[in-house]
Short mmCIF file of C-alpha atoms and ligand atoms in Angstrom, two decimals:
data_model
loop_
_atom_site.label_atom_id
_atom_site.label_comp_id
_atom_site.label_asym_id
_atom_site.label_seq_id
_atom_site.Cartn_x
_atom_site.Cartn_y
_atom_site.Cartn_z
CA UNK A 904 91.39 -1.74 -2.79
CA UNK A 905 93.41 -0.86 0.30
CA UNK A 906 93.19 2.62 1.76
CA UNK A 907 96.14 4.96 1.32
CA UNK A 908 98.14 5.74 4.46
CA UNK A 909 98.01 9.33 5.73
CA UNK A 910 101.13 11.48 6.01
CA UNK A 911 102.36 12.26 9.53
CA UNK A 912 101.29 15.89 9.01
CA UNK A 913 97.74 14.74 8.22
CA UNK A 914 97.74 12.43 11.22
CA UNK A 915 98.94 15.19 13.56
CA UNK A 916 96.21 17.51 12.33
CA UNK A 917 93.47 14.91 12.91
CA UNK A 918 94.86 13.99 16.33
CA UNK A 919 93.17 17.17 17.55
CA UNK A 920 89.88 15.20 17.41
CA UNK A 921 91.23 12.56 19.80
CA UNK A 922 92.22 13.71 23.28
CA UNK A 923 94.86 11.47 24.85
CA UNK A 924 96.00 9.79 21.64
CA UNK A 925 99.56 10.10 20.34
CA UNK A 926 101.40 9.29 17.15
CA UNK A 927 104.17 6.80 18.01
CA UNK A 928 106.19 4.78 15.52
CA UNK A 929 103.53 5.21 12.82
CA UNK A 930 100.68 4.09 15.08
CA UNK A 931 97.88 5.83 16.97
CA UNK A 932 98.51 5.00 20.61
CA UNK A 933 96.56 5.52 23.81
CA UNK A 934 96.39 3.96 27.25
CA UNK A 935 92.97 3.86 28.89
CA UNK A 936 92.40 3.37 32.60
CA UNK A 937 89.24 2.04 34.23
CA UNK A 938 88.00 1.62 37.79
CA UNK A 939 88.65 -2.14 37.68
CA UNK A 940 89.07 -5.16 35.40
CA UNK A 941 85.34 -5.51 34.87
CA UNK A 942 85.08 -2.02 33.40
CA UNK A 943 88.21 -2.54 31.29
CA UNK A 944 86.87 -5.78 29.87
CA UNK A 945 83.44 -4.27 29.20
CA UNK A 946 85.25 -1.62 27.16
CA UNK A 947 87.21 -4.27 25.27
CA UNK A 948 84.03 -6.18 24.49
CA UNK A 949 82.38 -3.11 23.01
CA UNK A 950 85.52 -2.37 20.98
CA UNK A 951 85.78 -5.96 19.75
CA UNK A 952 82.22 -5.93 18.39
CA UNK A 953 82.85 -2.62 16.60
CA UNK A 954 86.19 -3.85 15.26
CA UNK A 955 84.45 -6.82 13.67
CA UNK A 956 81.83 -4.56 12.08
CA UNK A 957 84.57 -2.34 10.67
CA UNK A 958 86.83 -5.28 9.76
CA UNK A 959 89.51 -3.30 11.49
CA UNK A 960 91.22 -4.70 14.55
CA UNK A 961 93.32 -3.15 17.31
CA UNK A 962 96.67 -4.24 18.65
CA UNK A 963 96.08 -4.02 22.37
CA UNK A 964 97.22 -5.18 25.75
CA UNK A 965 95.20 -5.42 28.97
CA UNK A 966 96.61 -5.57 32.49
CA UNK A 967 93.88 -5.44 35.16
CA UNK A 968 92.32 -1.95 34.76
CA UNK A 969 94.59 -0.70 31.96
CA UNK A 970 94.15 -1.16 28.21
CA UNK A 971 96.93 0.02 25.93
CA UNK A 972 95.84 0.37 22.30
CA UNK A 973 97.88 0.73 19.12
CA UNK A 974 96.09 1.34 15.82
CA UNK A 975 97.49 1.06 12.33
CA UNK A 976 96.22 -0.21 8.99
CA UNK A 977 98.44 -3.14 8.12
CA UNK A 978 97.02 -3.40 4.61
CA UNK A 979 98.06 0.22 3.90
CA UNK A 980 101.35 0.21 5.82
CA UNK A 981 100.37 3.21 7.95
CA UNK A 982 97.53 5.13 9.55
CA UNK A 983 94.28 5.62 7.64
CA UNK A 984 90.80 6.96 8.24
CA UNK A 985 89.82 3.51 9.55
CA UNK A 986 92.17 3.96 12.50
CA UNK A 987 90.55 7.29 13.31
CA UNK A 988 87.07 5.72 13.07
CA UNK A 989 87.99 2.98 15.52
CA UNK A 990 89.79 5.42 17.82
CA UNK A 991 86.70 7.67 17.90
CA UNK A 992 84.49 4.70 18.78
CA UNK A 993 86.93 3.73 21.54
CA UNK A 994 86.68 7.23 22.99
CA UNK A 995 82.91 6.83 23.26
CA UNK A 996 83.10 3.32 24.74
CA UNK A 997 85.72 4.38 27.28
CA UNK A 998 83.38 7.10 28.50
CA UNK A 999 80.56 4.50 28.74
CA UNK A 1000 82.84 2.23 30.81
CA UNK A 1001 84.04 5.04 33.10
CA UNK A 1002 87.46 5.06 31.46
CA UNK A 1003 89.91 7.89 31.06
N1 H2B B 1716 92.93 -4.49 11.05
C1 H2B B 1716 93.86 -3.56 11.01
N2 H2B B 1716 94.12 -2.81 12.08
N3 H2B B 1716 94.55 -3.35 9.89
C2 H2B B 1716 94.35 -4.04 8.78
O1 H2B B 1716 95.01 -3.81 7.77
C3 H2B B 1716 93.34 -5.04 8.81
C4 H2B B 1716 92.65 -5.25 10.02
N4 H2B B 1716 93.05 -5.74 7.76
N5 H2B B 1716 91.72 -6.20 10.09
C5 H2B B 1716 91.97 -6.63 7.70
C6 H2B B 1716 91.48 -7.14 9.03
C7 H2B B 1716 92.37 -7.73 6.73
O2 H2B B 1716 93.39 -8.53 7.29
C8 H2B B 1716 91.24 -8.58 6.26
C9 H2B B 1716 91.72 -9.68 5.35
O3 H2B B 1716 90.32 -7.76 5.62
#
């Protein structure tokens, strides 16, 4: 059974847990920056493995040392707890890859 999408008020409240993330067009959005491509790709590798475990996958774009991420739950037509779980993991992995 698909998760139920959160209201924008709920999303805004939970955004307090995620420094640097914004609500844009019904998605959780953040751009990470790394020292170089190697660090950015190390981050993406960590995220990819976690995304597979969670069966929840990011929309993202990488240009050299930048990774722009957009999270939404397609099955629910909005943002759910799964997006917050993946975003929280990304925060940890960014720190491990010297990202900000
Ligand atoms: N990722 C994201 N971000 N949203 C989804 O709704 C989603 C997903 N659904 N990964 C999963 C896979 C679904 O397509 C499979 C069939 O479970």
